[in-house]
Coordinates of C-alpha atoms and ligand atoms in Angstrom, one line a residue:
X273 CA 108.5 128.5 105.3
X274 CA 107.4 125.0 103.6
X275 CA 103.6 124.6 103.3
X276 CA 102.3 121.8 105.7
X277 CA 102.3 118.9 103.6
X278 CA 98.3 118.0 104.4
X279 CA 97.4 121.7 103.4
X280 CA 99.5 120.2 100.0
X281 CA 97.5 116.9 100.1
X282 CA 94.0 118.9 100.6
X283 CA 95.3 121.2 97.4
X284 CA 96.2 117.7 95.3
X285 CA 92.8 116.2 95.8
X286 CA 91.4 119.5 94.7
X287 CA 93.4 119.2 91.0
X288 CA 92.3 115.4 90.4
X289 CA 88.7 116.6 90.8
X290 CA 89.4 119.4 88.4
X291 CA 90.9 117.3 85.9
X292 CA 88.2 114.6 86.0
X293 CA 85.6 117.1 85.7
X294 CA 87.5 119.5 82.7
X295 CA 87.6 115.7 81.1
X296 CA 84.1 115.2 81.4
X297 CA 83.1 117.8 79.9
X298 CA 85.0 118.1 76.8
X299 CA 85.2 114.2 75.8
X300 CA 85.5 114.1 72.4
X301 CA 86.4 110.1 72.1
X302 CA 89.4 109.6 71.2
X303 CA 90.5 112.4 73.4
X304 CA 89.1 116.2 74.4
X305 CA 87.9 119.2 71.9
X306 CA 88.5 122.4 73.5
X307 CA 88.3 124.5 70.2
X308 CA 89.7 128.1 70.7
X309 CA 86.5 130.7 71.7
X310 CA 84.5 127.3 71.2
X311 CA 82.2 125.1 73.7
X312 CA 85.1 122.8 75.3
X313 CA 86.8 126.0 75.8
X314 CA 83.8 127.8 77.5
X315 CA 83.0 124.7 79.5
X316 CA 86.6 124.8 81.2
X317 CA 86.6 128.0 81.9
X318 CA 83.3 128.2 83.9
X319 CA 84.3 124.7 85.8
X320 CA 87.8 127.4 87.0
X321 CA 85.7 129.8 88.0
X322 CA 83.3 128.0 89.8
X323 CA 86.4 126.4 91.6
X324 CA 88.0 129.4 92.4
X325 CA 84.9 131.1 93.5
X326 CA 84.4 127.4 96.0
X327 CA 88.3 128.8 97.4
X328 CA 86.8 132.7 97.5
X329 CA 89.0 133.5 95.9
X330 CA 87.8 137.2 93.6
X331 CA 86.8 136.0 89.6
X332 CA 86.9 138.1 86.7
X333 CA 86.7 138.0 82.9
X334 CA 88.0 140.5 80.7
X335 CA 86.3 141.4 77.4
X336 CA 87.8 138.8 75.4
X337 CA 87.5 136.3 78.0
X338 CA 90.6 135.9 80.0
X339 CA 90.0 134.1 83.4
X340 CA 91.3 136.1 86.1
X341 CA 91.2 134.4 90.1
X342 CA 93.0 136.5 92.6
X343 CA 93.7 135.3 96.2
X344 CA 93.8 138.7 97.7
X345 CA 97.2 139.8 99.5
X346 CA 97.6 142.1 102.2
X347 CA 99.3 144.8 100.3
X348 CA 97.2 145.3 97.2
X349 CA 99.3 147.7 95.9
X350 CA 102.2 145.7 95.3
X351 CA 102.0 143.8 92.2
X352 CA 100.9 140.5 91.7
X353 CA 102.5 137.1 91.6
X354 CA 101.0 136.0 88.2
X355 CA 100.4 131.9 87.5
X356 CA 98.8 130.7 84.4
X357 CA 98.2 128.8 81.3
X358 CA 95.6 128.1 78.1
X359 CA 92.4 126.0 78.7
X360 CA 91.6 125.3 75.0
X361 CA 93.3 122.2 73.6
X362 CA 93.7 120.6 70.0
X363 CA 90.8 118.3 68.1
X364 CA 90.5 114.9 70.3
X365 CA 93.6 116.2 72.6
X366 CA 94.9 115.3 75.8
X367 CA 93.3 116.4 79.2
X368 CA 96.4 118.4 80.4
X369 CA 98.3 120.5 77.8
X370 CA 97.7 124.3 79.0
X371 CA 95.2 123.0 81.9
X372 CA 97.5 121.3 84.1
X373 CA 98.9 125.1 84.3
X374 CA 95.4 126.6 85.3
X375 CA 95.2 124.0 87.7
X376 CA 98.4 123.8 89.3
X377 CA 97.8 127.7 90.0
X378 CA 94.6 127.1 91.8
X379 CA 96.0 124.3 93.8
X380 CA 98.5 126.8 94.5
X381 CA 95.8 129.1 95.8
X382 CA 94.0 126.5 97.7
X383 CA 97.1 125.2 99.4
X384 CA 98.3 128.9 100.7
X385 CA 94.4 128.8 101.9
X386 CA 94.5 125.4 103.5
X387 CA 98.1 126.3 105.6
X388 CA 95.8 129.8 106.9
X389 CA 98.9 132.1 104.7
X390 CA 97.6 135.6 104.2
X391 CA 100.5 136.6 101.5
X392 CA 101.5 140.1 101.4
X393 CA 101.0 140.2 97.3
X394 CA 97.7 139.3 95.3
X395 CA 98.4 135.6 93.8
X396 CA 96.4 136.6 90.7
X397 CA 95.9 132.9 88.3
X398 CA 95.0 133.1 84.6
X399 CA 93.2 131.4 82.7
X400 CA 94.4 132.2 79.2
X401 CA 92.2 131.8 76.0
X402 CA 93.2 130.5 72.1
X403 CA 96.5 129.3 72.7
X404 CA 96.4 126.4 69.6
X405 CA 97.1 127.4 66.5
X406 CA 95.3 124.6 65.2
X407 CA 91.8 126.8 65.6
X408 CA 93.1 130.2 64.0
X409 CA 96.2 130.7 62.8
X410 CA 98.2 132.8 64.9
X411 CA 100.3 132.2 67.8
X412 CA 99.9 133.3 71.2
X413 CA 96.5 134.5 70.3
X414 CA 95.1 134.6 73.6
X415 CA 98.2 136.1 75.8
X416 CA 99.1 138.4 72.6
X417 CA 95.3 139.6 72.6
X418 CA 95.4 140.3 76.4
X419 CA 98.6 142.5 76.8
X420 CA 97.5 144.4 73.2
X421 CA 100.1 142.7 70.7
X422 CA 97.7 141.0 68.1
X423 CA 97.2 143.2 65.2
X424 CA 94.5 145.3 65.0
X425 CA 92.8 143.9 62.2
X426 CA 93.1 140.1 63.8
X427 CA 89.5 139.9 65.0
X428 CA 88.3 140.3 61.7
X429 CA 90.9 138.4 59.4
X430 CA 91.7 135.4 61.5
X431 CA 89.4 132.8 60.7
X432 CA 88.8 129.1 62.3
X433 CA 90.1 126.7 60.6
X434 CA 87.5 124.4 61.4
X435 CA 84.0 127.3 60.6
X436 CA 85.6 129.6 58.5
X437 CA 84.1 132.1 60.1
X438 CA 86.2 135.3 61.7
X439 CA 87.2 135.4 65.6
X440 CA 85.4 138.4 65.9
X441 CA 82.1 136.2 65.2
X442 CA 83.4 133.3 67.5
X443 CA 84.1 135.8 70.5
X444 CA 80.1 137.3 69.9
X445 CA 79.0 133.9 70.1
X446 CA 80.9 133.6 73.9
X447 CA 79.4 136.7 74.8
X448 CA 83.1 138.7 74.0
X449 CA 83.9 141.8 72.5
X450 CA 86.8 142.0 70.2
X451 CA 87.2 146.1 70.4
X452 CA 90.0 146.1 72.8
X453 CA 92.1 143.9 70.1
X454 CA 90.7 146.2 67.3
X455 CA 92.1 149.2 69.2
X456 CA 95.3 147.7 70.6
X457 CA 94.5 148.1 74.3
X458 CA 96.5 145.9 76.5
X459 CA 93.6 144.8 79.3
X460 CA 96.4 143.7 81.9
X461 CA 98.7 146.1 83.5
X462 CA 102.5 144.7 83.1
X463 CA 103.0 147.1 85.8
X464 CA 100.7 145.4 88.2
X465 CA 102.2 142.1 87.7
X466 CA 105.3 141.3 89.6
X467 CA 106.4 138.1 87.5
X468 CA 104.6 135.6 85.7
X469 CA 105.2 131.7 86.2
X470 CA 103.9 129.0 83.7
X471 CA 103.3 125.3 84.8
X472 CA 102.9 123.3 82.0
X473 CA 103.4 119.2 80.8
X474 CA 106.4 118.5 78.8
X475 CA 105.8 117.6 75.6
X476 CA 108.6 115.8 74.4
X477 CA 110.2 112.5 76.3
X478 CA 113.3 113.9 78.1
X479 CA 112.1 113.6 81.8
X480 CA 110.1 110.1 81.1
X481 CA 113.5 109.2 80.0
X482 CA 115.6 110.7 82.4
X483 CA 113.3 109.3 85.0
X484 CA 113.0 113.0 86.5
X485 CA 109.6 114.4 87.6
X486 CA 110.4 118.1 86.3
X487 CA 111.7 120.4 84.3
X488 CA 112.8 123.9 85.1
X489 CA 112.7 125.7 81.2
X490 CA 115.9 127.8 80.4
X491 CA 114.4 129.3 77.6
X492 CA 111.3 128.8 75.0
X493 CA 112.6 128.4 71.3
X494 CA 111.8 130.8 68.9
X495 CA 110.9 130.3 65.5
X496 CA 111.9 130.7 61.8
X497 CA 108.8 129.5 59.7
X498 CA 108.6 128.8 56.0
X499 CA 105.4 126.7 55.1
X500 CA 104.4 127.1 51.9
X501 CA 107.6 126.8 50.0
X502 CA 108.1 126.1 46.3
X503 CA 111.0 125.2 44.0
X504 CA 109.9 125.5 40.6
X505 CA 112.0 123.7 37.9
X506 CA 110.8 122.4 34.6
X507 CA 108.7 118.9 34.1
X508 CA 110.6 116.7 31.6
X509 CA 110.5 112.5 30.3
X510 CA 112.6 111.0 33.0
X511 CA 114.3 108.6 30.4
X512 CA 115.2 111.4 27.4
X513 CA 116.7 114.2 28.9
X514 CA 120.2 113.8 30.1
X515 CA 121.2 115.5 33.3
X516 CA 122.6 118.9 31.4
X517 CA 119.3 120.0 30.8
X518 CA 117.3 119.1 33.5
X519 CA 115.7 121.2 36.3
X520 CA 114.7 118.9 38.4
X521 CA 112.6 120.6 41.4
X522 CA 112.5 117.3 43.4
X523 CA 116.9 117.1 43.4
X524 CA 116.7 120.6 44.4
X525 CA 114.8 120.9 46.8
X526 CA 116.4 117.7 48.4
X527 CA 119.7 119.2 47.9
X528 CA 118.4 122.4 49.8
X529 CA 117.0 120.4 52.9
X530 CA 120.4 118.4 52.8
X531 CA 122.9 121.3 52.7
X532 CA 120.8 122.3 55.8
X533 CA 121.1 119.3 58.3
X534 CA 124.6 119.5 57.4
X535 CA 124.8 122.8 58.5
X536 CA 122.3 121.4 61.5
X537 CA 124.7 119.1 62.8
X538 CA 128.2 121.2 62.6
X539 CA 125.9 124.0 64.4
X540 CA 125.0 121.5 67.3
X541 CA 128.6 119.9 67.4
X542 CA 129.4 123.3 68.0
X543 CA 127.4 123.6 71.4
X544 CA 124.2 125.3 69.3
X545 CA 120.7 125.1 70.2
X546 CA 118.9 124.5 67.0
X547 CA 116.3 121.8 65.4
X548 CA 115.7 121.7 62.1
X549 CA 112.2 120.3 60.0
X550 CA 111.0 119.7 56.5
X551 CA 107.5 118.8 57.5
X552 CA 105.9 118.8 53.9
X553 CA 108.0 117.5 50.6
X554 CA 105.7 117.1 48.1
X555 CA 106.1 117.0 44.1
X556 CA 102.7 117.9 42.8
X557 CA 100.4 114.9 42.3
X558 CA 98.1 116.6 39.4
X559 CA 101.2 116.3 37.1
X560 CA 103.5 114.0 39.0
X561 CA 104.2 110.6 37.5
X562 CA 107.3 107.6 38.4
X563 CA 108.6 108.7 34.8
X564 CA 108.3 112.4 34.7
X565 CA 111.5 114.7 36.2
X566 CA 109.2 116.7 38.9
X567 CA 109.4 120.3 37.8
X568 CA 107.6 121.4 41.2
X569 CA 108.2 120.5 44.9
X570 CA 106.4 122.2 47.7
X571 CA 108.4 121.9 50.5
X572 CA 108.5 123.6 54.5
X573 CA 110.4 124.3 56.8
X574 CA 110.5 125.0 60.6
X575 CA 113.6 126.0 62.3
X576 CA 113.5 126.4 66.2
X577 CA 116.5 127.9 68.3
X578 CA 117.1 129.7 71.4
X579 CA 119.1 132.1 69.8
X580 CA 117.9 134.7 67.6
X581 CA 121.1 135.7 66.0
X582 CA 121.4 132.2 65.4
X583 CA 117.7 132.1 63.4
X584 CA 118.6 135.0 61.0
X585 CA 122.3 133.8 60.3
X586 CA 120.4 130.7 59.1
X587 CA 117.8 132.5 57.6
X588 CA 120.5 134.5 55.2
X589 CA 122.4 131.3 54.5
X590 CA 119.2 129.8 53.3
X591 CA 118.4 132.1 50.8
X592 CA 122.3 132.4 49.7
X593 CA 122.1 128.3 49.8
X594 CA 118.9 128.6 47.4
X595 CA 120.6 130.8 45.0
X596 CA 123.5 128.5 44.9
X597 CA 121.6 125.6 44.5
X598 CA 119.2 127.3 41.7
X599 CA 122.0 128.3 39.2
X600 CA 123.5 124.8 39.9
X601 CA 120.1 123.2 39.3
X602 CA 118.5 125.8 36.7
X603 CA 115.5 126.0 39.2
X604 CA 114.0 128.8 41.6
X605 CA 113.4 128.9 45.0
X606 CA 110.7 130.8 46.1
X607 CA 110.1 130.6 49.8
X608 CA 106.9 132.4 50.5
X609 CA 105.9 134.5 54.0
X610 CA 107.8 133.7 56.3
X611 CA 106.8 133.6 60.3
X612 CA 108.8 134.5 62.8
X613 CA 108.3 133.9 66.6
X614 CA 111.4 135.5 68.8
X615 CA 112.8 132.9 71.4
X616 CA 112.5 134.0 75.1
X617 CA 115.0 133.3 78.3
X618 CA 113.1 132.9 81.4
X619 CA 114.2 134.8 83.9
X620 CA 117.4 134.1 86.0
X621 CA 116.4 134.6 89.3
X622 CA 112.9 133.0 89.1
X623 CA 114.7 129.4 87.7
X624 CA 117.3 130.0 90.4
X625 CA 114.5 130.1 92.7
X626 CA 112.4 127.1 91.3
X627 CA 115.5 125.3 91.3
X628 CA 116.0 126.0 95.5
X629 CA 112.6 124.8 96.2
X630 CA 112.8 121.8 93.9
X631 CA 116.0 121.2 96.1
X632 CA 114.2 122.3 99.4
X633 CA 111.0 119.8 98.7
X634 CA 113.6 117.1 97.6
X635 CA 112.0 116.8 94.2
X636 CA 114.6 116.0 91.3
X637 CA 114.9 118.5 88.6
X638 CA 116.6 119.2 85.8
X639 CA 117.1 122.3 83.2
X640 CA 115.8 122.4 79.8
X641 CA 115.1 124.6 76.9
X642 CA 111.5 124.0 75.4
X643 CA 111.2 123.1 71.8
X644 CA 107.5 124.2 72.0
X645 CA 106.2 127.7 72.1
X646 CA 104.1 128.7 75.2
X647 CA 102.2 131.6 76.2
X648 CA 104.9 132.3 78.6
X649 CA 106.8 133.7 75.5
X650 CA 104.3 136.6 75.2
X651 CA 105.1 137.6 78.9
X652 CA 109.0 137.3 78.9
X653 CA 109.0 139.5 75.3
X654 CA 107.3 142.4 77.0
X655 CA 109.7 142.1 79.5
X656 CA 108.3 140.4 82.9
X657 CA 110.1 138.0 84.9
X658 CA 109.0 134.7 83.4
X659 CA 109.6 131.0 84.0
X660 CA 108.2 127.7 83.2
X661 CA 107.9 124.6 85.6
X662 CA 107.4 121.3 83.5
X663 CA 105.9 118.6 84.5
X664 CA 106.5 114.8 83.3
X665 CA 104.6 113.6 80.9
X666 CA 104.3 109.6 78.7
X667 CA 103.1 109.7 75.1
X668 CA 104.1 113.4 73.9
X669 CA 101.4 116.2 73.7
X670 CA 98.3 117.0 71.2
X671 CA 97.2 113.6 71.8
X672 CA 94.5 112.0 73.6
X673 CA 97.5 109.5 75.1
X674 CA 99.2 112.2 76.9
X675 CA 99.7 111.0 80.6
X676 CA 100.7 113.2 83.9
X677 CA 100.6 111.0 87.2
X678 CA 99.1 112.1 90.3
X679 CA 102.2 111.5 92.2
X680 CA 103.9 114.2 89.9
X681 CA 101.4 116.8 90.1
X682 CA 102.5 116.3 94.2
X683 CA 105.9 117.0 92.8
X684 CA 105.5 120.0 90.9
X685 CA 102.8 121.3 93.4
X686 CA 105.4 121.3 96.2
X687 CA 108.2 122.8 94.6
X688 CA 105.5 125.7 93.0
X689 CA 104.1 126.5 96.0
X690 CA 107.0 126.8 98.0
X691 CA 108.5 129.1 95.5
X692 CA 105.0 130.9 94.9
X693 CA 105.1 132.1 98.7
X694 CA 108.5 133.0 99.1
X695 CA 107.6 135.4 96.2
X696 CA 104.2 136.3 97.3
X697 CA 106.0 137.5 100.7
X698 CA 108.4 139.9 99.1
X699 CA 108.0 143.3 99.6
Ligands
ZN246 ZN1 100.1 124.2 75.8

């Protein structure tokens, strides 16, 4: 049954307020700061759960700060319909990455509320900490931390980029406890969560450009990470030595990075989902000179597909590549630690269903793989039902110019929480 479209309106007016006030208080001109286990951070989640508390609905914390709001069901034993998404944000970054998620679910909340629904399952909205891997170097932080997959010895060897000091020492200073990540223990029960559904802006241009309000996510990318590679060659005059005896780390590397978006585009010609990056390509500028043969490049690389077969295939030809290229080039490719993030399908049925309501609400919508990673990932690798609704979005993400329209937010709202009580309902 379609949720009255003023319960909908009251629920819309409820998100602009939220937004205007999560702006307010983490302006950091140009932009927001909601540093991971920082203030911004902090500030957002206590302007949730005073929201949520305003809608009655029950407000938790966990020990390492997750935000849980639960609109109580009928049937508490069944388990929950799950919506959520990260409040912290990048330095001097847009108002909506990860909050529009948060959000969305409590509009959610507040419009079952509004149309007097008593759902049969707890609606149970997260508020998910340290997704930006800006602040410590890990992804998924906050999601991986709250079902027990960081490593144990996280809290105390991940450091802020920013302080330098550990996460363990960041989570004291919010008044959290870093033991459960120290022991493994997974503080939410995947058995007491029915499937879990993440809202979030997209952060590239395809639905401002396909003039389409949003997205229903096919899969998240996974990742295959090299950044800190190095070829090493030999420095040499750039006018005496003749090409026989040069190893030229700059050609090689360039050669590398070539061969691969070759490869790139015969793969994609082919129908395969796959995008390709050399981020940093650098000859070293404490010896590098206009008339010197480079004998050291530090390069990167990021390679993104929905297909993990497809990620290690690349991986081996990459090294085989290297090899080929280094007796070629008399250099040496050294890649360094890799990391490694495994692509995640949202769930069938669930974009099935988003894709019925979006039809049912008469909001366009179209399918899409996500190039970024999202804490959605973390969910749909242990195994719950997962999806991702995206919402339209000018001027990318991790930027103070990122844009999401009211009239949007309408959109998305509808289509979520029409699907959101056909699942709440289910026995
Ligand atoms: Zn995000």
């Amino acid at each position: 049954m379609p949720i009255p479209d003023r319960a909908l309106t009251d629920a819309l007016t409820l998100a602009e307020e939220l937004f205007a006030r999560l702006r307010a208080a983490s302006l950091d001109p140009p932009g927001v700061t909601r540093a991971s286990y920082g203030e911004g951070e902090a500030a957002a989640h206590a302007i949730m759960a005073e929201a949520a508390r305003g809608l009655g609905l029950e407000v938790t914390a966990d020990a390492i700060g997750t935000l849980r709001m639960v609109l109580p069901g009928s049937d508490r034993g069944l388990p929950a319909v799950a919506i959520g998404s990260h409040l912290d944000s990048v330095p001097h970054g847009g108002n909506y990455d990860g909050a529009a998620g948060v959000v969305l679910g409590l509009a959610t909340a507040a419009a079952l509320i509004a149309a007097g629904r008593r759902p049969r399952r707890d609606l149970l909205i997260l508020g998910i900490r340290a997704e930006e891997m800006c602040w410590f170097p890990a992804h998924y932080l906050g999601s991986r931390a709250l079902l027990g997959l960081l490593p144990k010895q996280a809290p105390d060897t991940l450091r802020r980029v920013d302080t330098g000091r550990t996460l363990a020492e960041h989570m004291r200073d919010q008044g959290l406890d870093a033991k459960p990540i120290r022991e493994g223990r997974a503080l939410l029960r995947t058995d007491r969560i029915a499937c879990f559904i993440e809202p979030h802006i997209e952060q590239g241009p395809v639905l401002v450009e396909e003039a389409l309000p949003i997205g229903i996510v096919t899969g998240i990318r996974g990742s295959l990470r090299y950044p800190q590679a190095v070829v090493h060659g030999r420095h040499a005059h750039a006018g005496a030595v003749p090409r026989a005896f040069r190893r030229d780390a700059a050609m090689a590397g360039v050669a590398l990075i070539s061969a691969l978006d070759a490869r790139w585009a015969m793969l994609e010609a082919g129908g395969a989902d796959l995008v390709c990056t050399a981020g940093i390509l650098a000859t070293d500028p404490a010896h590098h000179a206009p008339t010197k043969v480079p004998g050291l490049l530090r390069f990167s690389l990021d390679i993104r597909s929905l297909d993990a077969e497809l990620l290690s295939e690349i991986d081996h030809w990459l090294k085989t590549e290297a090899l080929r290229i280094g007796d070629a080039r008399g250099v040496e490719f050294d890649f360094g630690p890799p990391t490694h993030a495994a692509p995640a399908r949202m769930d069938a049925g669930l974009r099935d269903l988003l894709m019925r309501a979006a039809m049912a609400a008469g909001v366009p919508a179209k399918e899409m793989a996500s190039g970024a990673g999202h804490d959605c990932a973390t969910f749909a690798g242990v195994g719950l039902p997962s999806a991702m609704l995206f919402l339209r979005n000018r001027n990318g993400s991790h930027n103070p110019d990122e844009a999401l329209d009211m009239p949007d937010v309408a959109a998305a709202l509808a289509v979520l929480a029409r699907m959101v009580a056909e699942l709440l309902d289910q026995a």
